[in-house]
Amino acid sequence: MLTHNKAAKILLPAAMVGFSVCAAMAQNVRVLHKVEAPGAANQWGRAPAKGNDVDVTSLREPVQLQDLPAFTGHATFVNGHVHESDNGPSWLMTFKVKESPQQVMEWYRNVLRMQQWNIKQSTSDTICATKKNSQCTIAVNNFRTKEYQTHLEIMYFLSKNR
């Protein structure tokens, strides 16, 4: 089974190839900083794992991202992380979805346009978009089980620089 960390290592670089805005987002997702006091709660209300020397916080539930509506289909949150950097936080959330990859991508294309995101790149399995100080990448893969069809990754960066 493809784990979250393996998926991030595969999807994030693949989604960013040849696209500077998404490449900048990938850089921010990977830029990790030491925690001031290991084990202390951060602004997201979660304590990094003991012995963890980077500011990566696991999410127990999906986060509502600024200007990016949550998928309204049948999605189940699998896992996620928030990464703190000097430039701003980055989120990576994984879902398993009952709808097909094509349905998920079409939903995000429509919603991003309606929400006035600037779609920089769109393929059959990846969308990269920007809006004000936000950047997002939506990536899907086939995920065939009895109940689910799609593996959905949402990568989102919110710049502190406005």
C-alpha atoms as one frame of an Amber mdcrd trajectory, in Angstrom:
protein
   0.000   0.000   0.000   1.223   3.485  -0.801   1.853   5.330   2.471   1.301
   9.067   2.920   5.029   9.835   3.029   5.731   7.708  -0.055   2.809   9.340
  -1.863   4.112  12.790  -0.977   7.556  11.881  -2.315   6.022  10.599  -5.554
   3.085  12.960  -6.139   4.573  16.224  -5.004   7.567  16.185  -7.373   5.506
  14.718 -10.222   2.836  17.383  -9.884   5.406  20.160  -9.876   7.568  19.315
 -12.906   7.987  22.308 -15.207   5.680  24.574 -13.250   7.348  27.341 -11.281
   4.492  28.278  -8.945   3.903  24.671  -7.999   7.645  24.145  -7.724   7.767
  27.010  -5.228   4.998  25.329  -3.286   6.899  22.045  -3.278   9.925  23.858
  -1.925   7.826  25.319   0.880   6.335  21.938   1.709   9.825  20.489   2.017
  11.385  23.389   3.959  11.200  22.198   7.543  12.443  24.078  10.584  13.509
  22.905  14.010  10.946  23.085  16.782  11.874  25.551  19.539  10.774  23.225
  22.341  10.323  19.588  21.292   6.932  18.268  22.353   5.432  21.744  22.884
   2.077  22.422  21.259   2.289  24.593  18.162  -0.277  27.035  16.776  -2.272
  24.132  15.276  -2.872  22.728  18.761  -0.944  19.541  18.174   2.389  18.533
  19.616   5.015  17.202  17.200   6.019  13.610  17.835   8.647  13.180  20.543
  12.121  13.126  19.071  10.895  14.906  15.969  13.372  17.679  15.116  11.239
  19.340  12.449   8.043  21.336  12.633   5.754  18.840  10.928   2.429  18.339
  12.615   0.073  15.482  11.843  -3.558  16.372  11.343  -6.269  14.248  12.952
  -8.967  15.709  10.723  -9.125  17.734   7.514  -8.496  21.467   7.700 -10.720
  24.019   5.972  -8.285  25.807   3.672  -8.664  29.491   2.846 -10.622  30.015
  -0.410 -10.524  26.293  -1.240 -13.857  24.530  -0.692 -13.823  20.988   0.612
 -14.791  18.310  -1.905 -18.566  17.769  -1.653 -18.533  14.179  -2.880 -17.940
  11.072  -0.810 -14.443  11.596   0.575 -12.887  10.091   3.683  -9.899  11.797
   5.299  -6.927   9.431   5.527  -4.166  11.624   6.937  -2.463  14.961   6.627
   0.332  17.193   7.795   1.000  20.870   8.197   4.588  22.069   7.658   5.717
  25.403   9.057   8.247  27.508   7.179   9.446  31.086   7.337   7.421  31.771
   4.166   4.163  30.359   5.526   2.446  27.081   6.313   1.891  24.243   3.845
  -0.712  21.534   4.185  -0.786  18.097   2.625  -4.000  16.120   3.062  -4.895
  12.695   1.696  -8.400  11.384   1.071  -9.941   8.252  -0.372 -12.924   9.104
  -2.569 -15.862   7.083  -3.896 -16.138   9.128  -7.109 -13.849   8.495 -10.089
 -10.624  10.464 -10.591 -12.247  12.179 -13.596 -15.252  13.291 -11.501 -12.990
  14.628  -8.743 -10.832  16.573 -11.203 -13.862  18.033 -12.991 -15.350  19.115
  -9.645 -12.103  20.879  -8.661 -11.718  22.542 -12.074 -15.244  23.961 -11.768
 -14.897  25.035  -8.138 -11.505  26.666  -8.679 -12.889  28.667 -11.608 -15.981
  29.686  -9.613 -13.784  30.724  -6.688 -11.635  32.794  -9.098  -8.454  30.771
  -8.773  -5.934  31.158 -11.596  -5.410  27.636 -12.958  -1.774  27.516 -14.042
  -1.684  23.885 -15.141  -4.330  21.219 -15.548  -3.871  17.626 -16.674  -6.032
  14.542 -16.307  -4.626  13.923 -12.819  -3.211  17.238 -11.542  -4.323  20.846
 -11.169  -2.006  23.643 -10.030  -3.615  26.977  -9.189  -2.945  30.290  -7.439
  -5.115  32.909  -5.769  -3.749  35.984  -4.001  -1.202  34.589  -1.546  -2.344
  30.964  -1.839  -1.194  28.106  -4.059  -2.761  24.686  -4.362  -2.145  21.449
  -6.174  -4.853  18.827  -6.499  -3.647  15.367  -7.545  -5.582  12.139  -8.056
  -4.696   8.503  -8.661  -6.780   5.397  -9.199  -7.493   3.729  -5.874  -9.630
   0.682  -6.554 -11.279  -1.004  -3.604 -14.835  -2.251  -3.092 -15.835   1.163
  -1.784 -13.388   3.748  -3.184 -12.090   4.691  -6.636  -9.740   7.621  -6.062
  -6.746   8.615  -3.976  -6.878  12.441  -3.611  -3.961  14.604  -2.453  -4.473
  18.288  -1.688  -1.310  20.358  -1.331  -1.824  23.947  -0.218   0.562  26.783
   0.608  -0.425  30.064   2.254   2.300  32.678   1.898   3.020  35.069   4.750
   4.164  37.568   2.080   1.186  39.433   0.721
